[in-house]
Amino acid sequence: MAPKKFYHDDPAWSDVEPIPQDDGGPYPLAAIAYTDEYREAMSYLRAVMAKNEASQRVLALTEHIISMNPAHYTVWLYRAKTLSALSVPLSEEIAWLNPTALRHIKNYQIWHHRQTIINQLGSPKGESDFITSMLAQDSKNYHVWSYRQWLVQRFNIYTDEELAWTESMIDEDIRNNSAWNHRFFLVFGKSKDAIPSQEIIDRELDYAKSAIRKAPQNQSPWNYLRGAVRHVKLPVSTLKQFALEFADTEKPDEVFSSHALDVLADVYAEEKGMEEQARRALELLAERYDPIRKQYWNYRMGLLGEGRVV
Amino acid sequence: MAAPASSSASSSKLERLSATSRTKDLTDSDSEDMVLVAAHQEAENAKYIKSVTSPLQDLLSTQTWQVQEETLEAVLPYLEGNPNDFDLNTFGIPKLQRIQHVRFLNNALQKYPAAFMAIDASRPWFLYWSLQGLTALGQDISDYDERVVYTFAASQHPSGGFGGGHGQLPHLAATYAALLSLVIVGTPEAYASVNRSTMYSFLGRMKQADGGFTMALNGEEDIRGAFCALVALSLLNLPLELPPDAPVREQGLTSFLDGLTDWISRCQTFEGGISASPGQEAHGAYAFCGLGCLSILGSPKDTINKHLDVPSLLHWLSSRQCAPEGGFNGRTNKLVDGCYSHWVGGCWPLVEAAVGKGIANRAALGRYILSAAQFKKGGLIDKPGKRPDAYHSCYNLAGLSAMQHEHKYDETKSGEVGKEGLGGPYHWQQDGLYGGEKVWDDDDMLNRVHPVFIVPWGKAEACRGYFEEQGSL
């Protein structure tokens, strides 16, 4: 553990009058019994913020506070402001940030700070590898995936390499929905209305289908499949033959995927004269294959009569 | 993760019972009766679990599959038996442990040791979660009124908005938690402690050119920002026109609402749920923020149907209910967690107001909360094996309350408050208690919670009424 650091006896800080903490009246709620070290460092931070100071010693102070409490957005934001005022080489900041981020992976501030720095640096170099090492610890971390998406967008990394990496994440855990979401983002998300070529659409549908064949109850590729079909404005009946591989309303004892029944219910609801088949699929879901969502399947059955489709 | 298996739990119960019978009150036949009742109840519960379990299970092992199996192993003993030895209600489900939860939440407002320094920037949340949880449990919190006002006085920033504490930069999450806490207190002193004009200017600095809001100056932009900003604008009855010094005026924006509904629509993902910002993964907590935004912008029936694809939203939302656990997860292929009792459970009243039908399995969620999310010594939890905290306590209770009560939206907007501006959320009406299948008794009832603001019923309207009387800035 690092030795304790104080400022009141440090000549480099003798010109600063610390601003002591006010917890809120004589009987504050949920107050914290800070350590003396933290309490004093925060008092000096309040003082330098009040004078809007940007200096090397401020950087050192923020680093000290972050080492004690990384979940402190004020310190991060003030550090970013100071860095930008001082024109410090930003690559040094990233080098310092890496081990800090690995220690505190579930932290909003670190990722936002990183985004600010990389944005100013203007290069994503090394970031992919860093993210991969973070995901090795926590493969569904929301902040990490969000940061990756920002990176792709900021530096236009809609590349085959990025797609191959995403595929490797799905290969590792075919149920990792964050990885599926990233794939959708890469392939379909570049702009809201852009529809990819037929070749790419076919590739994507085939990719999701082969994942479903490995584990037919995995909802991630089913959502991907339906999302892709909806995005490129194909009818849901595009998926009919595929869904029939896993379920058939005529063979209620041979159902291998509730999600296939769900697709079939939508397909039949749109198909003329097939309302009874749609109802049958929804009944099988409500009564047998997905009973916890009974109310939802019943709601969908109610829509059938109204001639509406889901 | 190690939870006691139901068999060992019942045998320890047997030992405890026979020890008691040796003292005085219970005869041998009484204790045998109780053991038989417990065994019967376990059989009933096992039957229920089977009835909501899909026979379809993939066996392909991946990390997701493994942690899901571990979770089931931790949860099932609590759904089937009664490892905490709680008293049971007439449905054979643990009763709401009201006294213990009240004690836990009162404690959550007291002083924290140095080990809790990491919550330095989230103190406002601890006040909000505790106060909201206590009021849901039916507690009078007026003893705290003055202390709440003083505590937040120290964290209100001179440039507007609230920070996590004294000298911390203003932040929309802290602002949201502070405002809701002051709304729960609901005294004129609490309302008057908010500096509306600096708040207005702070909110103006958060508005972004693409329609969304950042959480802090140069901070991250996500749908929490939009929701927290709308909550503040609405409760404080602030003008919708951007302040003259709002930076985005340079990009031609003039209103807080410019580009906002488009931005929210872009947060709906291919799965049907709502993400933190466009392109990210659909997530329960962000879904509540998105639906909350739309429910502040107008009647849910109008706004949700207009700005979201409702069929895919319903599909995604109903998929959040885990089977057989009954509780909700936050994303596809993630684990059940008691906090989503609110983040996802709280979406349902808003969505059901938009489609006019009840769709959630309320009994299954109630069963998860009462059986698996109550900590033995008080407070509520993520899942068995976890420790209680104010966050999970507040949001499990909010979710249970939402399941127990019915509200409806008054499309005629006949009330006196909320005629103009962001007045949409002040037209909810009580519509009795949930009449469908349930697993709670009268003793397990919580107080009614406002479906958009998650404060006690009536408090949001009182606050808005106060600021309508104050007039414009």
Coordinates of C-alpha atoms in Angstrom, one line a residue, chain B:
Chain B
M1 CA -23.4 -18.2 -4.3
A2 CA -23.5 -21.0 -1.8
A3 CA -27.1 -21.2 -0.7
P4 CA -28.3 -23.8 1.7
A5 CA -30.1 -26.7 0.0
S6 CA -33.7 -27.1 0.9
S7 CA -33.2 -30.5 2.4
S8 CA -30.6 -29.3 4.9
A9 CA -32.7 -26.2 5.6
S10 CA -35.7 -28.3 6.5
S11 CA -33.7 -30.6 8.7
S12 CA -32.2 -27.7 10.6
K13 CA -35.7 -26.5 11.0
L14 CA -36.7 -29.9 12.4
E15 CA -33.8 -29.7 14.9
R16 CA -34.8 -26.2 15.9
L17 CA -38.4 -27.3 16.3
S18 CA -37.5 -30.3 18.5
A19 CA -35.3 -28.1 20.6
T20 CA -38.2 -25.8 21.1
S21 CA -40.5 -28.6 22.0
R22 CA -38.2 -29.7 24.7
T23 CA -38.6 -26.3 26.4
K24 CA -42.3 -25.8 27.0
D25 CA -44.7 -24.4 24.3
L26 CA -44.7 -27.1 21.7
T27 CA -45.8 -30.7 22.2
D28 CA -44.2 -33.3 20.0
S29 CA -47.3 -33.6 18.0
D30 CA -47.4 -29.8 17.3
S31 CA -43.9 -29.9 16.0
E32 CA -44.7 -32.9 13.8
D33 CA -47.7 -31.0 12.4
M34 CA -45.6 -28.1 11.5
V35 CA -43.0 -30.2 9.8
L36 CA -45.8 -31.8 7.8
V37 CA -47.2 -28.4 6.9
A38 CA -43.8 -27.3 5.7
A39 CA -43.4 -30.5 3.7
H40 CA -46.8 -30.0 2.1
Q41 CA -45.9 -26.4 1.3
E42 CA -42.6 -27.5 -0.3
A43 CA -44.5 -30.0 -2.5
E44 CA -46.9 -27.2 -3.5
N45 CA -44.1 -24.9 -4.4
A46 CA -42.3 -27.6 -6.3
K47 CA -45.5 -28.1 -8.3
Y48 CA -45.7 -24.4 -9.0
I49 CA -42.0 -24.3 -10.2
K50 CA -42.6 -27.2 -12.5
S51 CA -45.7 -25.4 -13.9
V52 CA -43.7 -22.3 -15.0
T53 CA -40.6 -24.1 -16.3
S54 CA -40.3 -24.7 -20.0
P55 CA -39.4 -28.3 -20.9
L56 CA -37.1 -26.9 -23.5
Q57 CA -33.5 -26.6 -22.4
D58 CA -30.3 -26.4 -24.5
L59 CA -27.4 -28.4 -23.1
L60 CA -24.6 -26.6 -25.0
S61 CA -22.4 -25.4 -22.2
T62 CA -21.0 -21.8 -22.4
Q63 CA -20.2 -19.3 -19.8
T64 CA -23.7 -17.8 -19.9
W65 CA -25.1 -21.3 -19.4
Q66 CA -22.9 -22.0 -16.4
V67 CA -23.7 -18.9 -14.5
Q68 CA -27.4 -19.4 -15.2
E69 CA -27.2 -22.9 -13.8
E70 CA -25.4 -21.6 -10.7
T71 CA -28.0 -18.9 -10.3
L72 CA -30.8 -21.5 -10.5
E73 CA -29.1 -23.5 -7.9
A74 CA -29.0 -20.5 -5.6
V75 CA -32.6 -19.4 -6.2
L76 CA -34.5 -22.7 -6.3
P77 CA -34.2 -23.6 -2.6
Y78 CA -35.8 -20.2 -1.8
L79 CA -38.7 -20.7 -4.2
E80 CA -39.3 -24.3 -3.0
G81 CA -38.6 -24.1 0.7
N82 CA -38.1 -21.5 3.4
P83 CA -34.4 -21.4 4.2
N84 CA -34.8 -18.1 6.1
D85 CA -37.6 -19.5 8.4
F86 CA -39.8 -16.6 7.6
D87 CA -43.5 -16.7 8.7
L88 CA -45.6 -17.6 5.7
N89 CA -48.7 -15.9 4.3
T90 CA -51.9 -17.6 3.3
F91 CA -50.3 -18.4 -0.1
G92 CA -47.5 -20.3 1.6
I93 CA -45.1 -17.5 0.6
P94 CA -42.8 -15.7 3.1
K95 CA -44.6 -12.6 4.5
L96 CA -43.2 -9.2 3.7
Q97 CA -40.6 -8.7 6.5
R98 CA -41.8 -5.1 7.1
I99 CA -40.2 -4.4 10.5
Q100 CA -36.8 -5.7 9.4
H101 CA -36.8 -3.8 6.2
V102 CA -37.7 -0.6 8.0
R103 CA -34.9 -1.1 10.4
F104 CA -32.5 -1.8 7.5
L105 CA -33.5 1.4 5.6
N106 CA -33.4 3.6 8.7
N107 CA -29.8 2.3 9.2
A108 CA -29.0 3.1 5.6
L109 CA -29.5 6.8 6.4
Q110 CA -27.1 6.8 9.3
K111 CA -23.3 7.5 9.3
Y112 CA -21.1 5.2 7.1
P113 CA -17.6 4.0 8.1
A114 CA -14.6 5.0 6.0
A115 CA -14.8 1.8 4.0
F116 CA -17.8 3.4 2.3
M117 CA -15.8 6.2 0.8
A118 CA -16.7 4.9 -2.7
I119 CA -20.3 6.2 -2.1
D120 CA -19.0 9.8 -1.6
A121 CA -20.4 10.8 -5.0
S122 CA -23.7 8.9 -4.6
R123 CA -24.9 10.0 -1.2
P124 CA -28.0 11.6 -2.7
W125 CA -29.0 8.2 -3.9
F126 CA -28.8 6.7 -0.4
L127 CA -31.2 9.3 0.8
Y128 CA -33.6 8.7 -2.0
W129 CA -33.6 4.9 -1.9
S130 CA -34.0 4.8 1.8
L131 CA -36.8 7.5 2.0
Q132 CA -38.7 5.9 -0.9
G133 CA -38.3 2.4 0.5
L134 CA -39.5 3.6 3.9
T135 CA -42.5 5.3 2.6
A136 CA -43.4 2.3 0.4
L137 CA -43.4 0.3 3.6
G138 CA -45.8 2.8 5.2
Q139 CA -43.4 4.6 7.4
D140 CA -43.8 8.3 8.3
I141 CA -40.4 9.9 7.5
S142 CA -41.2 13.4 8.8
D143 CA -38.6 13.1 11.5
Y144 CA -36.0 13.3 8.7
D145 CA -37.6 16.3 7.0
E146 CA -35.1 19.0 8.1
R147 CA -32.1 16.8 7.9
V148 CA -32.9 16.0 4.3
V149 CA -33.2 19.7 3.4
Y150 CA -29.9 20.5 5.2
T151 CA -28.1 17.6 3.6
F152 CA -29.0 18.7 0.1
A153 CA -28.3 22.3 0.8
A154 CA -24.6 21.4 1.1
S155 CA -24.6 19.6 -2.3
Q156 CA -26.5 22.2 -4.4
H157 CA -24.0 23.8 -6.7
P158 CA -23.8 27.6 -7.0
S159 CA -23.9 27.2 -10.8
G160 CA -27.2 25.2 -10.6
G161 CA -28.2 21.6 -10.0
F162 CA -27.0 19.2 -7.3
G163 CA -23.7 17.3 -7.0
G164 CA -23.0 14.2 -5.0
G165 CA -21.9 16.3 -2.1
H166 CA -20.3 19.5 -1.0
G167 CA -18.1 21.0 -3.8
Q168 CA -18.9 18.3 -6.2
L169 CA -19.8 19.3 -9.8
P170 CA -23.5 19.3 -10.6
H171 CA -24.7 16.0 -12.1
L172 CA -28.1 14.9 -13.4
A173 CA -28.1 11.7 -11.4
A174 CA -27.4 13.5 -8.2
T175 CA -30.0 16.2 -9.2
Y176 CA -32.6 13.5 -9.8
A177 CA -32.0 11.8 -6.5
A178 CA -32.0 15.1 -4.6
L179 CA -35.2 16.4 -6.2
L180 CA -37.1 13.1 -5.6
S181 CA -35.9 13.1 -2.0
L182 CA -37.2 16.7 -1.5
V183 CA -40.4 15.7 -3.2
I184 CA -40.9 12.8 -0.8
V185 CA -40.3 15.2 2.1
G186 CA -42.8 17.6 0.4
T187 CA -42.6 20.6 2.8
P188 CA -42.6 24.2 1.6
E189 CA -39.0 24.4 3.0
A190 CA -38.0 21.4 0.9
Y191 CA -39.4 22.8 -2.3
A192 CA -38.1 26.3 -1.6
S193 CA -34.6 24.9 -1.0
V194 CA -34.2 24.3 -4.7
N195 CA -32.8 27.2 -6.7
R196 CA -35.0 26.9 -9.8
S197 CA -33.3 29.6 -11.8
T198 CA -29.8 28.2 -11.5
M199 CA -31.3 24.7 -12.1
Y200 CA -32.8 26.0 -15.3
S201 CA -29.5 27.2 -16.5
F202 CA -27.7 24.0 -15.5
L203 CA -30.3 21.9 -17.5
G204 CA -29.6 24.2 -20.4
R205 CA -25.9 23.3 -20.3
M206 CA -26.8 19.6 -20.5
K207 CA -28.8 19.8 -23.7
Q208 CA -27.0 18.4 -26.7
A209 CA -27.3 19.2 -30.4
D210 CA -28.4 15.6 -31.3
G211 CA -31.5 16.0 -29.0
G212 CA -30.2 14.2 -25.9
F213 CA -28.7 15.3 -22.6
T214 CA -25.3 14.8 -20.9
M215 CA -25.2 13.8 -17.3
A216 CA -22.7 16.6 -16.4
L217 CA -20.7 19.2 -18.3
N218 CA -18.4 17.3 -20.6
G219 CA -19.8 14.1 -19.1
E220 CA -21.4 11.1 -20.9
E221 CA -24.6 11.5 -22.9
D222 CA -27.2 8.8 -22.4
I223 CA -30.9 8.3 -21.8
R224 CA -30.6 8.7 -18.1
G225 CA -29.6 12.3 -18.9
A226 CA -32.8 12.9 -20.9
F227 CA -35.0 11.3 -18.2
C228 CA -33.4 13.1 -15.2
A229 CA -33.6 16.4 -17.1
L230 CA -37.3 15.9 -17.9
V231 CA -38.1 14.9 -14.3
A232 CA -36.5 18.2 -13.1
L233 CA -38.1 20.4 -15.8
S234 CA -41.5 18.8 -15.1
L235 CA -41.5 18.8 -11.3
L236 CA -40.2 22.3 -11.0
N237 CA -42.5 23.6 -13.7
L238 CA -39.6 25.2 -15.6
P239 CA -39.9 26.8 -19.1
L240 CA -39.3 24.5 -22.1
E241 CA -37.5 27.2 -24.0
L242 CA -33.8 26.9 -23.6
P243 CA -32.1 29.5 -21.4
P244 CA -30.4 32.3 -23.3
D245 CA -26.9 31.0 -22.4
A246 CA -27.5 27.3 -23.4
P247 CA -24.6 26.4 -25.6
V248 CA -26.7 24.5 -28.1
R249 CA -28.5 27.7 -29.1
E250 CA -25.4 28.2 -31.3
Q251 CA -26.5 25.1 -33.2
G252 CA -30.0 26.5 -33.7
L253 CA -31.8 24.7 -30.9
T254 CA -34.4 26.8 -29.0
S255 CA -36.3 24.2 -26.9
F256 CA -35.3 21.5 -24.4
L257 CA -37.5 19.2 -26.5
D258 CA -35.8 19.8 -29.8
G259 CA -34.8 16.5 -31.4
L260 CA -35.6 14.6 -28.2
T261 CA -38.3 12.2 -29.3
D262 CA -36.2 11.3 -32.4
W263 CA -33.3 10.7 -30.2
I264 CA -35.3 8.4 -27.9
S265 CA -36.7 6.5 -30.9
R266 CA -33.1 5.9 -32.0
C267 CA -32.4 4.3 -28.6
Q268 CA -34.9 1.5 -29.4
T269 CA -32.8 -1.5 -30.6
F270 CA -33.4 -4.3 -33.1
E271 CA -34.4 -6.4 -30.1
G272 CA -37.3 -4.0 -29.3
G273 CA -35.8 -2.8 -26.0
I274 CA -34.2 0.5 -25.2
S275 CA -30.5 1.2 -24.9
A276 CA -28.4 3.9 -23.1
S277 CA -27.8 5.7 -26.4
P278 CA -28.3 4.8 -30.1
G279 CA -26.6 1.6 -31.1
Q280 CA -26.0 0.1 -27.7
E281 CA -27.6 -3.0 -26.2
A282 CA -31.2 -3.0 -25.0
H283 CA -31.2 -2.8 -21.2
G284 CA -34.0 -2.8 -18.5
A285 CA -32.8 0.3 -16.6
Y286 CA -32.5 2.4 -19.8
A287 CA -35.9 1.1 -21.0
F288 CA -37.5 2.6 -17.9
C289 CA -35.7 5.9 -18.5
G290 CA -36.9 5.9 -22.1
L291 CA -40.5 5.1 -21.3
G292 CA -40.3 7.5 -18.4
C293 CA -39.3 10.3 -20.8
L294 CA -42.2 9.5 -23.1
S295 CA -44.6 9.4 -20.1
I296 CA -43.5 12.9 -19.1
L297 CA -43.9 14.2 -22.7
G298 CA -47.5 13.2 -22.8
S299 CA -50.0 10.5 -22.3
P300 CA -48.3 7.1 -22.7
K301 CA -51.0 6.0 -25.1
D302 CA -50.0 8.8 -27.4
T303 CA -46.3 9.0 -26.9
I304 CA -45.3 5.4 -26.6
N305 CA -47.4 4.3 -29.6
K306 CA -46.1 7.2 -31.6
H307 CA -42.3 7.0 -30.9
L308 CA -41.7 3.3 -30.3
D309 CA -42.3 0.1 -32.2
V310 CA -44.7 -1.3 -29.6
P311 CA -44.9 -5.0 -30.7
S312 CA -41.2 -5.5 -30.5
L313 CA -41.0 -3.5 -27.3
L314 CA -43.6 -5.8 -25.7
H315 CA -41.8 -8.9 -27.0
W316 CA -38.5 -7.8 -25.5
L317 CA -40.1 -6.6 -22.2
S318 CA -42.0 -9.8 -21.6
S319 CA -38.8 -11.8 -22.4
R320 CA -37.2 -10.2 -19.4
Q321 CA -39.1 -12.4 -17.0
C322 CA -36.9 -15.4 -16.0
A323 CA -38.4 -18.8 -15.7
P324 CA -38.8 -20.4 -13.3
E325 CA -37.3 -17.6 -11.1
G326 CA -40.2 -15.2 -11.9
G327 CA -38.0 -12.2 -11.3
F328 CA -36.6 -10.1 -14.2
N329 CA -33.2 -9.8 -15.9
G330 CA -32.0 -6.6 -17.5
R331 CA -30.8 -7.9 -20.9
T332 CA -31.2 -11.0 -23.1
N333 CA -29.3 -14.0 -21.6
K334 CA -28.4 -12.2 -18.4
L335 CA -29.3 -13.3 -14.8
V336 CA -32.3 -12.5 -12.7
D337 CA -31.7 -9.5 -10.3
G338 CA -34.1 -8.0 -7.8
C339 CA -33.4 -4.4 -8.9
Y340 CA -35.1 -5.1 -12.3
S341 CA -38.3 -5.7 -10.3
H342 CA -38.5 -2.0 -10.7
W343 CA -36.5 -1.1 -13.8
V344 CA -38.4 -3.7 -15.9
G345 CA -41.4 -4.1 -13.6
G346 CA -41.9 -0.4 -13.6
C347 CA -42.0 -0.3 -17.4
W348 CA -45.2 -2.4 -17.3
P349 CA -47.6 0.2 -15.8
L350 CA -46.5 2.7 -18.5
V351 CA -46.6 0.2 -21.3
E352 CA -49.9 -1.2 -20.1
A353 CA -51.4 2.3 -20.1
A354 CA -50.3 2.5 -23.7
V355 CA -51.8 -0.7 -24.9
G356 CA -54.7 -0.9 -22.5
K357 CA -54.1 -4.5 -21.3
G358 CA -52.4 -6.3 -18.5
I359 CA -49.4 -8.4 -19.8
A360 CA -46.9 -8.9 -17.0
N361 CA -46.9 -12.0 -14.8
R362 CA -47.3 -10.2 -11.6
A363 CA -47.7 -13.2 -9.3
A364 CA -44.4 -14.7 -10.5
L365 CA -42.5 -11.5 -9.8
G366 CA -44.2 -11.2 -6.4
R367 CA -43.1 -14.7 -5.6
Y368 CA -39.5 -14.0 -6.5
I369 CA -39.4 -10.8 -4.4
L370 CA -41.0 -12.3 -1.3
S371 CA -39.4 -15.7 -1.5
A372 CA -35.9 -15.0 -2.9
A373 CA -35.2 -11.3 -2.5
Q374 CA -35.8 -10.7 1.2
F375 CA -32.6 -10.9 3.3
K376 CA -33.0 -12.8 6.5
K377 CA -32.0 -9.9 8.7
G378 CA -33.8 -7.2 6.7
G379 CA -33.3 -5.3 3.5
L380 CA -33.7 -6.8 0.0
I381 CA -31.3 -8.2 -2.4
D382 CA -30.3 -9.0 -6.0
K383 CA -30.5 -12.8 -5.6
P384 CA -29.9 -15.3 -2.8
G385 CA -26.3 -15.3 -1.7
K386 CA -26.0 -11.5 -2.1
R387 CA -26.0 -8.8 0.6
P388 CA -28.8 -6.3 1.0
D389 CA -28.4 -2.6 0.1
A390 CA -30.6 0.4 -0.1
Y391 CA -30.7 0.3 -3.9
H392 CA -32.0 -3.3 -4.2
S393 CA -34.4 -2.6 -1.2
C394 CA -35.9 0.4 -2.9
Y395 CA -36.4 -1.1 -6.3
N396 CA -37.6 -4.5 -5.2
L397 CA -40.2 -2.7 -3.1
A398 CA -41.1 -0.3 -5.9
G399 CA -41.6 -3.3 -8.2
L400 CA -43.8 -5.2 -5.7
S401 CA -45.9 -2.1 -5.2
A402 CA -46.4 -1.7 -9.0
M403 CA -47.6 -5.3 -9.1
Q404 CA -50.0 -4.9 -6.3
H405 CA -51.8 -1.8 -7.5
E406 CA -53.7 -0.7 -10.6
H407 CA -53.4 2.8 -12.0
K408 CA -55.0 4.3 -15.1
Y409 CA -54.2 7.3 -17.1
D410 CA -56.9 10.0 -17.3
E411 CA -56.8 10.8 -21.0
T412 CA -59.1 13.8 -20.4
K413 CA -56.5 15.3 -18.1
S414 CA -59.2 16.6 -15.9
G415 CA -57.0 17.3 -12.8
E416 CA -56.1 20.9 -11.8
V417 CA -52.3 20.3 -11.9
G418 CA -50.4 19.7 -15.1
K419 CA -52.6 21.5 -17.5
E420 CA -49.6 22.9 -19.5
G421 CA -46.0 22.2 -20.3
L422 CA -44.7 18.8 -19.2
G423 CA -47.9 18.2 -17.3
G424 CA -48.4 14.7 -18.7
P425 CA -47.4 12.7 -15.6
Y426 CA -49.9 14.4 -13.2
H427 CA -52.9 12.7 -14.6
W428 CA -52.6 9.1 -13.2
Q429 CA -55.5 7.9 -11.2
Q430 CA -55.8 5.1 -8.7
D431 CA -57.7 2.1 -10.1
G432 CA -58.0 -0.2 -7.1
L433 CA -55.8 -3.2 -6.4
Y434 CA -54.6 -5.8 -8.9
G435 CA -57.4 -8.4 -9.2
G436 CA -55.6 -11.2 -11.0
E437 CA -53.6 -14.1 -9.5
K438 CA -51.5 -13.0 -6.6
V439 CA -49.3 -14.3 -3.8
W440 CA -49.6 -11.5 -1.2
D441 CA -52.0 -10.9 1.7
D442 CA -53.2 -7.6 3.1
D443 CA -50.2 -7.7 5.5
D444 CA -47.8 -7.8 2.6
M445 CA -49.2 -4.7 0.9
L446 CA -47.0 -1.7 0.1
N447 CA -48.0 1.8 -0.4
R448 CA -48.9 3.0 -3.9
V449 CA -46.0 4.5 -5.8
H450 CA -46.3 7.1 -8.7
P451 CA -45.5 5.1 -11.9
V452 CA -43.3 7.7 -13.5
F453 CA -41.5 9.5 -10.6
I454 CA -41.3 6.5 -8.1
V455 CA -42.3 8.6 -5.1
P456 CA -45.3 8.1 -2.8
W457 CA -48.7 8.6 -4.5
G458 CA -49.7 12.3 -4.5
K459 CA -46.3 13.8 -3.8
A460 CA -45.3 14.6 -7.3
E461 CA -48.7 16.3 -7.9
A462 CA -48.2 18.4 -4.7
C463 CA -44.7 19.5 -5.8
R464 CA -45.8 20.4 -9.3
G465 CA -48.8 22.3 -7.8
Y466 CA -46.5 24.2 -5.5
F467 CA -44.3 25.4 -8.4
E468 CA -47.3 26.1 -10.6
E469 CA -48.4 28.5 -7.9
Q470 CA -44.9 30.1 -7.9
G471 CA -45.5 30.9 -11.5
S472 CA -42.7 31.2 -14.1
L473 CA -39.1 32.0 -13.2

